[in-house]
């Protein structure tokens, strides 16, 4: 736990821990209000697509896993399925069609086509402890880490974990990449990939521990021991939460002008729209200060060929989300993998010309913008929770 207060440069970024910590209060405050605005709180997603990798997805029957969608009548008309299909009908036909979802060549993610699925009000569905655990979650996380297998085997690149093949209980060493083997010759791309996944896992764990359920009293409370076991006793996991935060901030900084030109209208009136834009501008200005990451260092020279593999692996991770057996976890899993995929696309696929809002209006879909901002909010909230846990730990140490 003493290692849970990292200092100095954040590996593979141009930023340090102190900078991220110095901006996080401000960042979190702005994001917290931003994600409560109508544009950012409604997310449309088809949560009930079949798991493409195995048939028994181990549905979680815990009431904490249940979520309720919102009636479409609460959603501003222009976002509703019918209007969208009228507007975008021709565009959808051009897409690389897959049943229920699609991707463009530049995408790191399988997306919903925005005409299927229900709307959810994310402010009513906190990411927290649900009780979803056991062999099913272990299988999902193992499958996700197995997508970190670059250049070793092509077997699972397109189809994901082969149905019917049992995944070993322990992660094979080849898939592990905790910090002690930073210098073992793995390429930068593979290390970045692992940090993204492990950081996401650590952030989800932090949310679980931050709002843990006391099964006897029914009260929610921050569970310090849970945080120590899952995150703080593995300092590299905590560091990867910072890493993901910097990566997302860099993406938001790059796409800032495009986000500022995005159409936030009809979200509840002019005042709402102006407030949305003002808070977003604050987030972008923080991102310009703390999002220090040099994306041009990846996929250079002979490593350029790794980009397609990286993309395929991450797309598979977004598809594995359909196998998550707890509705609430699946919702947040889909949002966050979409948010990270959007950031990766912004960093590694789009040049300055493509990012110009004047010439490229259709760069991002609404769902990608909503996912990107909500994902940064998740990570920023995790960092705020880390602060709470540090204070709790210090208080415990003083008592002892
Ligand atoms: P797990 O978290 O399941 O980890 C499995 C193994 O992975 C560990 O034993 C460890 O060896 C390794 N590991 C753990 N953390 C890391 C890391 N950061 N980096 C590298 N390796 C690591 N549960 C909820 O209660 N609420 C949720 O909102 C929720 N959302 C989820 C979303 C997704 C996409 C998934 C797949 C699961 C979600 N879960 C959620 C389940 C939760 O993540 C755990 O799987 C569950 O709590 C069981 O935890 P565990 O202690 O067995 O270890």
XYZ file of C-alpha atoms and ligand atoms in Angstrom:
453
model
C 0.000 0.000 0.000
C 2.936 2.314 0.599
C 3.560 2.004 -3.144
C 0.099 3.279 -3.959
C 1.290 6.862 -4.169
C 3.290 6.803 -7.389
C 5.537 9.714 -8.359
C 7.586 10.701 -11.394
C 7.036 9.982 -15.071
C 4.200 7.685 -16.138
C 5.885 5.064 -18.298
C 5.321 5.351 -22.084
C 3.725 8.799 -21.677
C 5.200 12.305 -21.537
C 3.275 13.033 -18.354
C 3.927 12.428 -14.663
C 1.719 11.210 -11.837
C 1.879 14.571 -10.070
C 0.425 16.401 -13.099
C -2.498 14.001 -13.359
C -3.143 14.331 -9.624
C -2.936 18.105 -9.769
C -5.691 18.313 -12.410
C -7.933 15.489 -11.303
C -10.142 17.381 -8.828
C -10.975 19.963 -11.477
C -11.311 17.336 -14.198
C -13.602 15.152 -12.116
C -15.810 18.073 -11.056
C -16.316 19.135 -14.694
C -16.830 15.615 -15.994
C -19.235 14.756 -13.205
C -21.525 17.601 -14.225
C -21.003 16.995 -17.925
C -22.100 13.345 -17.824
C -25.320 14.412 -16.084
C -26.284 16.599 -19.076
C -28.887 15.058 -21.428
C -26.467 14.691 -24.327
C -24.063 12.571 -22.278
C -26.344 10.673 -19.935
C -28.433 8.783 -22.499
C -26.650 5.895 -24.156
C -28.222 3.599 -26.705
C -26.952 0.056 -26.898
C -28.141 -3.416 -27.788
C -27.287 -5.270 -24.615
C -28.800 -8.563 -25.673
C -26.705 -9.710 -28.575
C -25.577 -13.298 -28.479
C -22.160 -14.069 -27.071
C -20.173 -15.024 -30.188
C -17.659 -17.184 -28.323
C -19.508 -19.582 -26.038
C -23.139 -20.482 -25.424
C -23.345 -20.552 -21.636
C -22.772 -16.939 -20.638
C -23.455 -17.559 -16.935
C -26.188 -14.968 -16.438
C -26.015 -13.241 -13.085
C -29.314 -13.401 -11.230
C -28.282 -10.909 -8.531
C -30.758 -7.990 -8.286
C -27.695 -5.684 -8.298
C -27.028 -6.742 -11.895
C -30.456 -5.651 -13.135
C -30.931 -2.385 -15.020
C -33.902 -0.592 -16.527
C -33.940 1.159 -19.870
C -35.672 4.509 -20.402
C -38.740 4.989 -22.522
C -37.860 6.406 -25.933
C -40.345 9.229 -25.379
C -37.857 10.722 -22.877
C -35.189 10.930 -25.552
C -34.898 14.033 -27.762
C -36.594 13.160 -31.021
C -33.631 13.593 -33.292
C -31.755 10.757 -31.589
C -34.592 8.269 -31.777
C -34.273 5.154 -33.876
C -36.845 6.108 -36.507
C -35.449 9.577 -37.196
C -31.932 8.210 -37.284
C -32.799 5.439 -39.683
C -34.520 8.018 -41.909
C -31.456 10.250 -41.799
C -28.780 7.622 -41.940
C -30.426 4.871 -43.968
C -28.111 5.268 -46.894
C -25.027 5.531 -44.728
C -25.803 2.319 -42.881
C -25.936 0.400 -46.144
C -22.404 1.521 -46.954
C -21.047 0.039 -43.751
C -19.211 -3.209 -43.434
C -22.307 -5.153 -42.372
C -22.269 -7.675 -39.563
C -25.334 -9.047 -37.815
C -26.352 -6.443 -35.237
C -23.119 -4.516 -35.362
C -20.510 -3.164 -37.747
C -17.147 -1.531 -37.988
C -15.430 0.789 -40.390
C -11.864 -0.073 -41.252
C -10.595 2.669 -38.963
C -12.612 1.430 -35.956
C -11.068 -0.376 -33.020
C -14.527 -1.453 -31.961
C -17.650 -3.265 -33.082
C -20.345 -0.625 -32.704
C -24.063 -0.761 -32.541
C -25.559 0.765 -35.626
C -27.510 3.260 -33.531
C -30.891 1.985 -34.620
C -30.998 -1.106 -32.398
C -31.080 -1.370 -28.678
C -32.548 0.517 -25.785
C -31.599 3.823 -24.231
C -30.178 3.862 -20.715
C -29.872 6.801 -18.367
C -26.322 6.309 -17.105
C -26.804 8.598 -14.120
C -29.259 6.039 -12.713
C -26.937 3.052 -13.145
C -23.837 3.451 -10.961
C -20.886 1.204 -11.700
C -20.363 -0.599 -8.390
C -20.318 -3.972 -6.658
C -22.879 -6.343 -8.138
C -21.770 -9.751 -6.850
C -20.988 -10.942 -10.404
C -17.991 -13.234 -9.821
C -16.724 -16.802 -10.100
C -15.716 -18.989 -13.060
C -17.711 -16.889 -15.545
C -15.931 -13.630 -14.765
C -12.593 -15.462 -14.612
C -13.242 -16.836 -18.118
C -14.114 -13.378 -19.462
C -11.026 -11.680 -18.034
C -8.794 -14.560 -19.218
C -10.216 -14.261 -22.722
C -9.622 -10.512 -22.682
C -5.989 -10.930 -21.596
C -5.503 -13.613 -24.225
C -6.194 -10.963 -26.847
C -2.837 -9.523 -25.755
C -1.162 -12.310 -27.680
C 0.621 -10.432 -30.464
C 2.373 -12.298 -33.210
C 2.220 -15.618 -31.329
C -0.814 -17.280 -32.815
C -3.329 -16.225 -35.381
C -5.934 -18.724 -34.169
C -8.015 -16.270 -32.194
C -7.326 -13.048 -34.004
C -10.551 -12.902 -35.957
C -12.840 -15.352 -34.260
C -11.878 -14.747 -30.639
C -11.647 -17.597 -28.155
C -12.615 -20.731 -30.011
C -15.971 -22.049 -28.758
C -15.618 -25.285 -26.868
C -11.961 -24.812 -26.018
C -11.490 -24.607 -22.301
C -9.334 -21.743 -21.175
C -6.804 -22.646 -18.449
C -7.521 -21.411 -14.937
C -4.249 -19.541 -14.587
C -3.194 -16.973 -17.148
C -0.316 -18.456 -19.164
C 2.880 -16.492 -18.504
C 3.014 -15.396 -22.141
C -0.037 -13.236 -21.518
C 1.182 -11.705 -18.296
C 2.906 -8.393 -18.449
C 3.118 -6.908 -15.009
C 5.720 -4.210 -14.620
C 8.661 -6.386 -13.696
C 8.991 -7.462 -17.315
C 8.765 -3.987 -18.801
C 12.232 -4.401 -20.273
C 12.030 -7.973 -21.431
C 12.046 -6.990 -25.065
C 8.309 -6.763 -25.615
C 7.439 -4.200 -28.196
C 5.963 -0.873 -27.156
C 2.652 -1.670 -28.857
C 2.164 -4.853 -26.846
C 3.033 -3.088 -23.597
C 0.589 -0.292 -24.362
C -2.107 -2.833 -25.160
C -1.578 -4.634 -21.855
C -1.626 -1.371 -19.896
C -4.911 -0.376 -21.506
C -6.568 -3.675 -20.528
C -5.029 -3.999 -17.082
C -5.801 -0.333 -16.349
C -9.423 -0.819 -17.350
C -9.617 -3.922 -15.135
C -8.061 -1.986 -12.227
C -10.481 0.906 -12.702
C -13.494 -1.443 -12.674
C -12.088 -3.094 -9.523
C -11.658 0.336 -7.912
C -15.331 1.149 -8.552
C -16.375 -2.197 -7.093
C -14.335 -1.534 -3.928
C -15.410 2.106 -3.700
C -19.086 1.147 -3.605
C -19.071 -2.241 -1.941
C -22.205 -3.795 -0.497
C -22.436 -4.798 3.121
C -24.637 -7.858 2.636
C -25.841 -7.770 6.234
C -26.895 -4.140 6.523
C -27.549 -3.468 2.824
C -25.306 -0.372 3.031
C -22.811 0.722 0.388
C -19.360 1.608 1.671
C -15.722 2.015 0.506
C -13.986 -1.288 1.208
C -10.305 -0.556 1.820
C -9.252 -4.206 2.090
C -10.906 -4.940 -1.272
C -8.920 -2.088 -2.849
C -5.650 -3.258 -1.281
C -6.170 -6.844 -2.475
C -7.274 -6.037 -6.005
C -5.317 -2.918 -6.858
C -2.934 -1.332 -4.365
C -0.952 -4.500 -3.646
C -0.092 -4.564 -7.366
C 1.345 -1.026 -7.851
C 1.552 -1.414 -11.629
C -2.247 -1.840 -11.824
C -2.735 1.509 -10.136
C -0.196 3.076 -12.466
C -2.149 1.816 -15.454
C -5.241 3.717 -14.275
C -3.153 6.875 -14.620
C -1.856 5.644 -17.961
C -5.382 5.184 -19.347
C -6.357 8.604 -18.042
C -3.468 10.226 -19.928
C -4.299 8.264 -23.093
C -7.941 9.386 -22.984
C -6.940 12.981 -22.209
C -4.565 13.005 -25.171
C -7.350 11.732 -27.461
C -9.727 14.403 -26.169
C -7.094 17.068 -26.600
C -6.492 15.973 -30.234
C -10.172 15.857 -31.063
C -10.949 19.044 -29.094
C -11.868 21.303 -32.059
C -14.074 18.569 -33.476
C -15.829 18.071 -30.117
C -16.370 21.810 -29.796
C -18.032 21.870 -33.228
C -20.200 18.807 -32.516
C -23.962 19.240 -32.580
C -25.219 19.166 -28.967
C -28.541 20.804 -29.833
C -31.962 19.614 -28.768
C -30.659 18.253 -25.537
C -33.063 20.281 -23.416
C -32.898 23.904 -24.511
C -30.311 26.565 -25.239
C -29.129 26.905 -21.657
C -28.398 23.192 -21.441
C -26.550 23.271 -24.730
C -24.422 26.241 -23.670
C -23.650 24.596 -20.326
C -22.706 21.333 -22.045
C -20.318 23.177 -24.321
C -18.812 25.238 -21.485
C -18.078 22.150 -19.355
C -16.727 20.308 -22.338
C -14.418 23.219 -23.105
C -13.093 23.053 -19.530
C -12.412 19.325 -19.947
C -10.651 19.945 -23.271
C -8.481 22.655 -21.737
C -7.444 20.294 -18.902
C -6.793 17.599 -21.509
C -4.468 19.960 -23.366
C -2.395 20.352 -20.197
C -2.298 16.784 -18.903
C -2.857 14.651 -22.005
C 0.839 14.329 -22.772
C 1.264 11.171 -24.819
C 3.176 10.770 -28.081
C 1.099 8.489 -30.267
C 3.569 8.814 -33.137
C 5.988 6.525 -31.268
C 3.725 3.535 -31.915
C 3.358 1.566 -35.138
C 6.569 3.002 -36.554
C 8.816 1.327 -39.111
C 8.609 -2.440 -39.024
C 6.048 -2.242 -36.195
C 3.548 -0.593 -38.552
C 2.229 -4.060 -39.407
C 1.123 -4.500 -35.793
C -1.614 -1.897 -36.126
C -4.086 -4.172 -37.886
C -3.431 -6.890 -35.311
C -3.847 -4.416 -32.435
C -7.133 -3.286 -33.947
C -8.459 -6.812 -34.458
C -7.561 -7.770 -30.903
C -9.291 -4.745 -29.460
C -12.364 -5.340 -31.613
C -12.498 -8.838 -30.165
C -12.399 -7.369 -26.662
C -15.426 -5.228 -27.523
C -17.216 -8.371 -28.740
C -16.311 -10.302 -25.588
C -18.488 -7.742 -23.774
C -21.517 -9.553 -25.239
C -20.497 -12.531 -23.095
C -20.602 -10.626 -19.790
C -23.436 -12.238 -17.847
C -24.428 -9.274 -15.658
C -26.465 -6.562 -17.395
C -25.024 -3.669 -15.429
C -21.438 -4.881 -15.865
C -22.068 -5.483 -19.576
C -23.438 -1.973 -20.036
C -20.415 -0.343 -18.401
C -18.065 -2.819 -20.087
C -19.488 -1.859 -23.484
C -19.336 1.861 -22.788
C -15.749 1.719 -21.583
C -14.427 -0.536 -24.340
C -16.191 1.720 -26.878
C -14.710 4.808 -25.172
C -11.184 3.379 -25.245
C -11.650 2.165 -28.834
C -12.713 5.681 -29.799
C -9.598 7.121 -28.149
C -7.385 4.588 -29.962
C -9.017 5.484 -33.267
C -8.442 9.203 -32.633
C -4.801 8.591 -31.731
C -3.758 6.028 -34.287
C -6.079 6.366 -37.271
C -6.902 10.013 -37.772
C -4.489 12.622 -39.049
C -4.884 16.380 -38.601
C -6.861 16.658 -41.846
C -9.323 13.987 -40.792
C -9.751 15.705 -37.417
C -10.794 18.969 -39.041
C -14.494 19.524 -38.192
C -14.952 21.650 -41.314
C -14.069 18.868 -43.686
C -15.092 15.791 -41.746
C -18.456 16.169 -39.987
C -19.072 12.446 -39.696
C -15.856 11.567 -37.982
C -17.478 10.260 -34.811
C -20.943 9.002 -33.998
C -22.862 10.351 -31.048
C -22.388 6.998 -29.248
C -18.599 7.301 -29.605
C -18.547 10.835 -28.180
C -20.793 9.815 -25.268
C -18.673 6.716 -24.586
C -15.391 8.653 -24.756
C -16.465 11.252 -22.196
C -18.149 8.744 -19.881
C -15.066 6.517 -19.978
C -12.809 9.391 -18.972
C -15.291 10.130 -16.191
C -14.962 6.495 -14.973
C -11.152 6.765 -14.814
C -11.206 10.190 -13.213
C -13.657 8.890 -10.613
C -11.312 5.956 -9.953
C -8.467 8.387 -9.263
C -10.720 10.312 -6.869
C -11.543 7.002 -5.146
C -7.825 6.187 -4.871
C -7.449 9.438 -2.960
C -10.213 8.393 -0.566
C -8.567 5.001 -0.043
C -5.194 6.637 0.639
C -6.795 8.790 3.336
C -8.514 5.742 4.839
C -5.248 3.818 4.834
C -3.386 6.687 6.503
C -6.117 6.944 9.146
C -5.868 3.190 9.820
C -2.070 3.400 10.102
C -2.331 6.266 12.613
C -4.813 4.307 14.745
C -2.448 1.322 14.801
P -11.034 -10.586 -11.064
O -11.176 -9.114 -11.013
O -12.102 -11.367 -11.743
O -9.628 -10.903 -11.756
C -9.300 -12.209 -12.281
C -7.783 -12.400 -12.213
O -7.157 -11.427 -13.052
C -7.216 -12.131 -10.813
O -7.205 -13.286 -10.059
C -5.830 -11.609 -11.107
O -4.913 -12.681 -11.298
C -5.974 -10.906 -12.437
N -6.139 -9.454 -12.286
C -7.010 -8.775 -11.508
N -6.909 -7.463 -11.719
C -5.957 -7.287 -12.652
C -5.400 -6.149 -13.294
N -5.834 -4.909 -13.051
N -4.399 -6.357 -14.175
C -3.950 -7.590 -14.476
N -4.460 -8.714 -13.922
C -5.450 -8.570 -13.018
N -18.308 -6.808 -10.892
C -19.009 -5.921 -10.160
O -19.253 -6.184 -8.991
N -19.422 -4.723 -10.687
C -19.156 -4.368 -11.963
O -19.555 -3.298 -12.433
C -18.416 -5.289 -12.780
N -18.140 -5.015 -14.059
C -17.477 -5.928 -14.816
C -17.216 -5.645 -16.154
C -16.564 -6.577 -16.938
C -16.304 -6.243 -18.383
C -16.162 -7.832 -16.390
C -15.471 -8.855 -17.252
C -16.408 -8.112 -15.072
C -17.059 -7.178 -14.266
N -17.310 -7.435 -12.915
C -18.004 -6.529 -12.176
C -16.713 -8.594 -12.258
C -15.363 -8.183 -11.595
O -14.517 -7.554 -12.539
C -14.598 -9.400 -11.044
O -14.396 -10.332 -12.069
C -15.285 -10.078 -9.865
O -15.508 -9.127 -8.847
C -14.417 -11.216 -9.293
O -13.200 -10.675 -8.845
P -11.905 -11.507 -8.490
O -11.368 -10.972 -7.224
O -12.225 -12.952 -8.570
O -10.823 -11.141 -9.620
